[in-house]
Amino acid sequence: MKFKKKFTFSIAIDGAAASGKSTGSKIIAKFFNFKLLISGELYRYVAYRIIKDKKKISDRNYLKKITKNITLEKLKNKKLYDPKVSSYVSIIAKIQFIRNLLKKFQKEFSKNKKFIIEGRDIASKILPDADLKLFFKCSVKEKAKRRFKEFKNQNKKIALREVEKALKRRDFMDKNRKESPLLFVKGAVLVDTTKINVKQMKGKLISIVKKAI
């Protein structure tokens, strides 16, 4: 889809783990040719570097240094999704000092003309004035099935019950954490992915964005 040179548009996307928000964000970014930042990858990057460099989470000078040099290219590193990194991310995300450092990167990214930032506190903290705010939700049972399928494809030995339990725990933590909890903000468009497939999601999202534009 083509736009005039001066055209600007911002989209804030929030939602719980495995709700489909990352898939949805990529669909919109590709179709409308928008820049995309998945904010969770920022926290994964910090977790990855701390583990890799064997640093302490309390080393503020080190944290300032690595967050200052983050680039979108560095966020494409597949090692950011290593199980050790994944288990450490929730700890990283609770620390306000780190959130403030990463907020600077997100604010800088928001200087793009047409962009999307996806995460869990985007509409409430990062882009409160976004032109379009989307909030993804999905039933825990359906989320567990999807995540379980992903794990199976990776040959991971894990039970569906364990996946569902972990997602429930993650949802509770995201909604009840002190710093930047997951919130459905006023004016956001709800996208329930429980009973739709990727093709149906694509049609729904394109329609919503076109209407907003």
PDB file of C-alpha atoms in Angstrom:
ATOM      1  CA  MET A   1       0.000   0.000   0.000  1.00  0.00           C
ATOM      2  CA  LYS A   2       1.405   3.384  -1.022  1.00  0.00           C
ATOM      3  CA  PHE A   3       1.235   6.576   1.028  1.00  0.00           C
ATOM      4  CA  LYS A   4       2.111  10.212   0.457  1.00  0.00           C
ATOM      5  CA  LYS A   5       5.604  11.250   1.556  1.00  0.00           C
ATOM      6  CA  LYS A   6       4.359  13.375   4.451  1.00  0.00           C
ATOM      7  CA  PHE A   7       1.992  10.685   5.714  1.00  0.00           C
ATOM      8  CA  THR A   8       2.664   9.552   9.304  1.00  0.00           C
ATOM      9  CA  PHE A   9       0.969   6.818  11.298  1.00  0.00           C
ATOM     10  CA  SER A  10       1.790   4.982  14.514  1.00  0.00           C
ATOM     11  CA  ILE A  11       0.393   1.722  15.886  1.00  0.00           C
ATOM     12  CA  ALA A  12       0.728   0.491  19.460  1.00  0.00           C
ATOM     13  CA  ILE A  13       0.111  -3.221  19.931  1.00  0.00           C
ATOM     14  CA  ASP A  14      -0.284  -4.875  23.326  1.00  0.00           C
ATOM     15  CA  GLY A  15      -1.343  -8.315  24.478  1.00  0.00           C
ATOM     16  CA  ALA A  16      -0.507 -11.298  26.637  1.00  0.00           C
ATOM     17  CA  ALA A  17       2.059 -13.971  25.801  1.00  0.00           C
ATOM     18  CA  ALA A  18       1.065 -16.203  22.847  1.00  0.00           C
ATOM     19  CA  SER A  19      -1.998 -14.066  22.058  1.00  0.00           C
ATOM     20  CA  GLY A  20      -0.932 -13.628  18.422  1.00  0.00           C
ATOM     21  CA  LYS A  21       0.326 -10.058  18.707  1.00  0.00           C
ATOM     22  CA  SER A  22       3.769 -10.734  17.215  1.00  0.00           C
ATOM     23  CA  THR A  23       2.255 -12.589  14.243  1.00  0.00           C
ATOM     24  CA  GLY A  24      -0.310  -9.814  13.852  1.00  0.00           C
ATOM     25  CA  SER A  25       2.338  -7.099  14.047  1.00  0.00           C
ATOM     26  CA  LYS A  26       4.377  -8.749  11.303  1.00  0.00           C
ATOM     27  CA  ILE A  27       1.304  -9.113   9.090  1.00  0.00           C
ATOM     28  CA  ILE A  28       0.502  -5.393   9.368  1.00  0.00           C
ATOM     29  CA  ALA A  29       4.131  -4.311   8.951  1.00  0.00           C
ATOM     30  CA  LYS A  30       4.559  -6.375   5.789  1.00  0.00           C
ATOM     31  CA  PHE A  31       1.255  -5.407   4.160  1.00  0.00           C
ATOM     32  CA  PHE A  32       1.505  -1.666   4.866  1.00  0.00           C
ATOM     33  CA  ASN A  33       5.317  -1.467   4.743  1.00  0.00           C
ATOM     34  CA  PHE A  34       5.625  -0.134   8.308  1.00  0.00           C
ATOM     35  CA  LYS A  35       8.759  -0.282  10.459  1.00  0.00           C
ATOM     36  CA  LEU A  36       8.291  -2.813  13.275  1.00  0.00           C
ATOM     37  CA  LEU A  37       9.820  -3.048  16.730  1.00  0.00           C
ATOM     38  CA  ILE A  38       8.978  -6.038  18.931  1.00  0.00           C
ATOM     39  CA  SER A  39       9.860  -4.586  22.325  1.00  0.00           C
ATOM     40  CA  GLY A  40      10.236  -8.013  23.951  1.00  0.00           C
ATOM     41  CA  GLU A  41      13.364  -8.517  21.860  1.00  0.00           C
ATOM     42  CA  LEU A  42      14.966  -5.552  23.623  1.00  0.00           C
ATOM     43  CA  TYR A  43      14.598  -7.299  26.971  1.00  0.00           C
ATOM     44  CA  ARG A  44      15.774 -10.562  25.444  1.00  0.00           C
ATOM     45  CA  TYR A  45      18.861  -8.784  24.150  1.00  0.00           C
ATOM     46  CA  VAL A  46      19.739  -7.451  27.609  1.00  0.00           C
ATOM     47  CA  ALA A  47      19.170 -10.888  29.159  1.00  0.00           C
ATOM     48  CA  TYR A  48      21.305 -12.519  26.456  1.00  0.00           C
ATOM     49  CA  ARG A  49      24.184 -10.086  26.937  1.00  0.00           C
ATOM     50  CA  ILE A  50      24.172 -10.419  30.738  1.00  0.00           C
ATOM     51  CA  ILE A  51      24.336 -14.211  30.459  1.00  0.00           C
ATOM     52  CA  LYS A  52      26.915 -14.159  27.630  1.00  0.00           C
ATOM     53  CA  ASP A  53      29.204 -11.591  29.285  1.00  0.00           C
ATOM     54  CA  LYS A  54      28.685 -13.089  32.771  1.00  0.00           C
ATOM     55  CA  LYS A  55      27.742  -9.722  34.226  1.00  0.00           C
ATOM     56  CA  LYS A  56      25.653  -8.811  37.253  1.00  0.00           C
ATOM     57  CA  ILE A  57      22.182  -7.401  36.773  1.00  0.00           C
ATOM     58  CA  SER A  58      23.139  -4.633  39.208  1.00  0.00           C
ATOM     59  CA  ASP A  59      26.010  -3.339  37.034  1.00  0.00           C
ATOM     60  CA  ARG A  60      24.432  -0.080  35.855  1.00  0.00           C
ATOM     61  CA  ASN A  61      27.408   1.157  33.849  1.00  0.00           C
ATOM     62  CA  TYR A  62      27.436  -2.099  31.890  1.00  0.00           C
ATOM     63  CA  LEU A  63      23.678  -1.884  31.292  1.00  0.00           C
ATOM     64  CA  LYS A  64      23.971   1.694  30.050  1.00  0.00           C
ATOM     65  CA  LYS A  65      26.737   0.677  27.669  1.00  0.00           C
ATOM     66  CA  ILE A  66      24.968  -2.288  26.037  1.00  0.00           C
ATOM     67  CA  THR A  67      21.553  -0.585  25.757  1.00  0.00           C
ATOM     68  CA  LYS A  68      23.136   2.494  24.186  1.00  0.00           C
ATOM     69  CA  ASN A  69      24.496   0.382  21.315  1.00  0.00           C
ATOM     70  CA  ILE A  70      21.378  -1.673  20.488  1.00  0.00           C
ATOM     71  CA  THR A  71      20.410  -1.829  16.816  1.00  0.00           C
ATOM     72  CA  LEU A  72      17.538  -3.546  14.998  1.00  0.00           C
ATOM     73  CA  GLU A  73      20.126  -5.809  13.375  1.00  0.00           C
ATOM     74  CA  LYS A  74      21.338  -7.028  16.777  1.00  0.00           C
ATOM     75  CA  LEU A  75      17.757  -7.894  17.725  1.00  0.00           C
ATOM     76  CA  LYS A  76      17.600 -10.438  14.868  1.00  0.00           C
ATOM     77  CA  ASN A  77      20.012 -12.753  16.685  1.00  0.00           C
ATOM     78  CA  LYS A  78      18.366 -16.206  17.016  1.00  0.00           C
ATOM     79  CA  LYS A  79      20.244 -16.753  20.277  1.00  0.00           C
ATOM     80  CA  LEU A  80      17.860 -14.277  21.911  1.00  0.00           C
ATOM     81  CA  TYR A  81      15.330 -17.127  21.992  1.00  0.00           C
ATOM     82  CA  ASP A  82      17.580 -19.557  23.800  1.00  0.00           C
ATOM     83  CA  PRO A  83      15.710 -21.232  26.741  1.00  0.00           C
ATOM     84  CA  LYS A  84      18.143 -19.709  29.280  1.00  0.00           C
ATOM     85  CA  VAL A  85      17.444 -16.247  27.906  1.00  0.00           C
ATOM     86  CA  SER A  86      13.680 -16.835  27.888  1.00  0.00           C
ATOM     87  CA  SER A  87      13.667 -17.835  31.547  1.00  0.00           C
ATOM     88  CA  TYR A  88      15.635 -14.711  32.499  1.00  0.00           C
ATOM     89  CA  VAL A  89      13.557 -12.160  30.566  1.00  0.00           C
ATOM     90  CA  SER A  90      10.742 -11.922  33.148  1.00  0.00           C
ATOM     91  CA  ILE A  91      13.319 -10.907  35.772  1.00  0.00           C
ATOM     92  CA  ILE A  92      14.842  -8.283  33.469  1.00  0.00           C
ATOM     93  CA  ALA A  93      11.435  -6.793  32.641  1.00  0.00           C
ATOM     94  CA  LYS A  94      10.666  -6.058  36.303  1.00  0.00           C
ATOM     95  CA  ILE A  95      13.646  -3.741  36.787  1.00  0.00           C
ATOM     96  CA  GLN A  96      12.662  -0.095  36.329  1.00  0.00           C
ATOM     97  CA  PHE A  97      16.215   1.058  35.591  1.00  0.00           C
ATOM     98  CA  ILE A  98      16.402  -1.309  32.612  1.00  0.00           C
ATOM     99  CA  ARG A  99      12.891  -0.371  31.457  1.00  0.00           C
ATOM    100  CA  ASN A 100      13.915   3.299  31.455  1.00  0.00           C
ATOM    101  CA  LEU A 101      17.039   2.571  29.392  1.00  0.00           C
ATOM    102  CA  LEU A 102      15.050   0.587  26.827  1.00  0.00           C
ATOM    103  CA  LYS A 103      12.316   3.214  26.760  1.00  0.00           C
ATOM    104  CA  LYS A 104      14.875   5.601  25.232  1.00  0.00           C
ATOM    105  CA  PHE A 105      15.421   3.186  22.324  1.00  0.00           C
ATOM    106  CA  GLN A 106      11.666   2.839  21.802  1.00  0.00           C
ATOM    107  CA  LYS A 107      11.158   6.604  21.854  1.00  0.00           C
ATOM    108  CA  GLU A 108      13.943   7.012  19.290  1.00  0.00           C
ATOM    109  CA  PHE A 109      12.329   4.323  17.110  1.00  0.00           C
ATOM    110  CA  SER A 110       9.029   6.220  17.260  1.00  0.00           C
ATOM    111  CA  LYS A 111      10.599   9.018  15.184  1.00  0.00           C
ATOM    112  CA  ASN A 112       9.899   6.873  12.095  1.00  0.00           C
ATOM    113  CA  LYS A 113       7.034   8.122   9.943  1.00  0.00           C
ATOM    114  CA  LYS A 114       5.120   4.830   9.729  1.00  0.00           C
ATOM    115  CA  PHE A 115       5.800   2.347  12.494  1.00  0.00           C
ATOM    116  CA  ILE A 116       4.513  -0.283  14.902  1.00  0.00           C
ATOM    117  CA  ILE A 117       5.754  -1.036  18.403  1.00  0.00           C
ATOM    118  CA  GLU A 118       4.531  -4.277  19.938  1.00  0.00           C
ATOM    119  CA  GLY A 119       4.719  -5.295  23.583  1.00  0.00           C
ATOM    120  CA  ARG A 120       2.856  -5.237  26.877  1.00  0.00           C
ATOM    121  CA  ASP A 121       2.899  -1.592  27.968  1.00  0.00           C
ATOM    122  CA  ILE A 122       3.112   0.217  24.634  1.00  0.00           C
ATOM    123  CA  ALA A 123      -0.224   2.048  24.566  1.00  0.00           C
ATOM    124  CA  SER A 124      -0.071   2.919  28.260  1.00  0.00           C
ATOM    125  CA  LYS A 125       3.591   3.952  28.593  1.00  0.00           C
ATOM    126  CA  ILE A 126       5.465   4.190  25.293  1.00  0.00           C
ATOM    127  CA  LEU A 127       2.894   5.406  22.723  1.00  0.00           C
ATOM    128  CA  PRO A 128      -0.065   6.878  24.626  1.00  0.00           C
ATOM    129  CA  ASP A 129      -0.837   9.077  21.597  1.00  0.00           C
ATOM    130  CA  ALA A 130      -0.612   6.330  18.968  1.00  0.00           C
ATOM    131  CA  ASP A 131      -2.918   6.754  15.962  1.00  0.00           C
ATOM    132  CA  LEU A 132      -4.153   3.185  16.441  1.00  0.00           C
ATOM    133  CA  LYS A 133      -4.020   0.989  19.527  1.00  0.00           C
ATOM    134  CA  LEU A 134      -4.617  -2.751  19.265  1.00  0.00           C
ATOM    135  CA  PHE A 135      -4.987  -5.175  22.154  1.00  0.00           C
ATOM    136  CA  PHE A 136      -4.657  -8.901  21.423  1.00  0.00           C
ATOM    137  CA  LYS A 137      -6.303 -11.545  23.568  1.00  0.00           C
ATOM    138  CA  CYS A 138      -6.775 -15.310  23.337  1.00  0.00           C
ATOM    139  CA  SER A 139      -8.082 -18.020  25.660  1.00  0.00           C
ATOM    140  CA  VAL A 140      -5.431 -19.744  27.775  1.00  0.00           C
ATOM    141  CA  LYS A 141      -6.361 -23.167  26.397  1.00  0.00           C
ATOM    142  CA  GLU A 142      -5.922 -22.034  22.791  1.00  0.00           C
ATOM    143  CA  LYS A 143      -2.675 -20.221  23.597  1.00  0.00           C
ATOM    144  CA  ALA A 144      -1.356 -23.364  25.274  1.00  0.00           C
ATOM    145  CA  LYS A 145      -2.194 -25.485  22.201  1.00  0.00           C
ATOM    146  CA  ARG A 146      -0.338 -23.069  19.918  1.00  0.00           C
ATOM    147  CA  ARG A 147       2.723 -22.798  22.151  1.00  0.00           C
ATOM    148  CA  PHE A 148       2.737 -26.584  22.701  1.00  0.00           C
ATOM    149  CA  LYS A 149       2.796 -27.094  18.920  1.00  0.00           C
ATOM    150  CA  GLU A 150       5.793 -24.734  18.657  1.00  0.00           C
ATOM    151  CA  PHE A 151       7.657 -26.682  21.341  1.00  0.00           C
ATOM    152  CA  LYS A 152       6.880 -29.990  19.624  1.00  0.00           C
ATOM    153  CA  ASN A 153       8.282 -28.662  16.369  1.00  0.00           C
ATOM    154  CA  GLN A 154      11.482 -27.933  18.277  1.00  0.00           C
ATOM    155  CA  ASN A 155      11.485 -31.503  19.639  1.00  0.00           C
ATOM    156  CA  LYS A 156      11.083 -30.283  23.195  1.00  0.00           C
ATOM    157  CA  LYS A 157       9.775 -32.806  25.712  1.00  0.00           C
ATOM    158  CA  ILE A 158       7.020 -30.928  27.509  1.00  0.00           C
ATOM    159  CA  ALA A 159       3.412 -31.673  28.426  1.00  0.00           C
ATOM    160  CA  LEU A 160       0.468 -29.524  27.313  1.00  0.00           C
ATOM    161  CA  ARG A 161      -0.529 -29.144  30.955  1.00  0.00           C
ATOM    162  CA  GLU A 162       2.881 -27.635  31.764  1.00  0.00           C
ATOM    163  CA  VAL A 163       2.601 -25.141  28.910  1.00  0.00           C
ATOM    164  CA  GLU A 164      -0.868 -24.030  30.032  1.00  0.00           C
ATOM    165  CA  LYS A 165       0.302 -23.654  33.637  1.00  0.00           C
ATOM    166  CA  ALA A 166       3.301 -21.547  32.553  1.00  0.00           C
ATOM    167  CA  LEU A 167       1.111 -19.264  30.423  1.00  0.00           C
ATOM    168  CA  LYS A 168      -1.353 -18.731  33.281  1.00  0.00           C
ATOM    169  CA  ARG A 169       1.545 -17.784  35.545  1.00  0.00           C
ATOM    170  CA  ARG A 170       2.974 -15.407  32.917  1.00  0.00           C
ATOM    171  CA  ASP A 171      -0.445 -13.752  32.373  1.00  0.00           C
ATOM    172  CA  PHE A 172      -0.855 -13.225  36.113  1.00  0.00           C
ATOM    173  CA  MET A 173       2.623 -11.706  36.415  1.00  0.00           C
ATOM    174  CA  ASP A 174       2.112  -9.392  33.422  1.00  0.00           C
ATOM    175  CA  LYS A 175      -1.223  -8.077  34.703  1.00  0.00           C
ATOM    176  CA  ASN A 176      -0.179  -7.689  38.327  1.00  0.00           C
ATOM    177  CA  ARG A 177       3.429  -6.529  38.148  1.00  0.00           C
ATOM    178  CA  LYS A 178       4.182  -3.203  39.794  1.00  0.00           C
ATOM    179  CA  GLU A 179       6.076  -1.716  36.860  1.00  0.00           C
ATOM    180  CA  SER A 180       4.128  -1.180  33.613  1.00  0.00           C
ATOM    181  CA  PRO A 181       1.471  -3.904  33.955  1.00  0.00           C
ATOM    182  CA  LEU A 182      -0.426  -5.248  30.936  1.00  0.00           C
ATOM    183  CA  LEU A 183      -3.504  -3.030  30.500  1.00  0.00           C
ATOM    184  CA  PHE A 184      -6.357  -2.636  28.046  1.00  0.00           C
ATOM    185  CA  VAL A 185      -6.354   1.122  27.520  1.00  0.00           C
ATOM    186  CA  LYS A 186      -9.338   3.248  26.600  1.00  0.00           C
ATOM    187  CA  GLY A 187      -9.770   3.576  22.859  1.00  0.00           C
ATOM    188  CA  ALA A 188      -7.894   0.392  21.976  1.00  0.00           C
ATOM    189  CA  VAL A 189      -9.374  -2.052  19.454  1.00  0.00           C
ATOM    190  CA  LEU A 190      -9.735  -5.569  20.856  1.00  0.00           C
ATOM    191  CA  VAL A 191      -8.461  -8.380  18.618  1.00  0.00           C
ATOM    192  CA  ASP A 192      -9.581 -11.785  19.915  1.00  0.00           C
ATOM    193  CA  THR A 193      -7.599 -14.508  18.143  1.00  0.00           C
ATOM    194  CA  THR A 194      -9.121 -17.472  20.000  1.00  0.00           C
ATOM    195  CA  LYS A 195     -11.277 -18.739  17.140  1.00  0.00           C
ATOM    196  CA  ILE A 196      -9.485 -17.434  14.068  1.00  0.00           C
ATOM    197  CA  ASN A 197      -6.561 -18.717  12.023  1.00  0.00           C
ATOM    198  CA  VAL A 198      -3.683 -16.660  10.592  1.00  0.00           C
ATOM    199  CA  LYS A 199      -5.456 -16.057   7.271  1.00  0.00           C
ATOM    200  CA  GLN A 200      -8.567 -14.779   9.043  1.00  0.00           C
ATOM    201  CA  MET A 201      -6.432 -12.663  11.354  1.00  0.00           C
ATOM    202  CA  LYS A 202      -4.728 -11.081   8.348  1.00  0.00           C
ATOM    203  CA  GLY A 203      -8.045 -10.075   6.794  1.00  0.00           C
ATOM    204  CA  LYS A 204      -9.330  -8.664  10.079  1.00  0.00           C
ATOM    205  CA  LEU A 205      -6.186  -6.647  10.839  1.00  0.00           C
ATOM    206  CA  ILE A 206      -5.859  -5.189   7.347  1.00  0.00           C
ATOM    207  CA  SER A 207      -9.490  -4.072   7.558  1.00  0.00           C
ATOM    208  CA  ILE A 208      -8.973  -2.449  10.984  1.00  0.00           C
ATOM    209  CA  VAL A 209      -5.829  -0.581   9.911  1.00  0.00           C
ATOM    210  CA  LYS A 210      -7.323   0.610   6.613  1.00  0.00           C
ATOM    211  CA  LYS A 211     -10.348   1.951   8.479  1.00  0.00           C
ATOM    212  CA  ALA A 212      -8.119   3.760  10.982  1.00  0.00           C
ATOM    213  CA  ILE A 213      -5.974   5.287   8.210  1.00  0.00           C
TER     214      ILE A 213
END
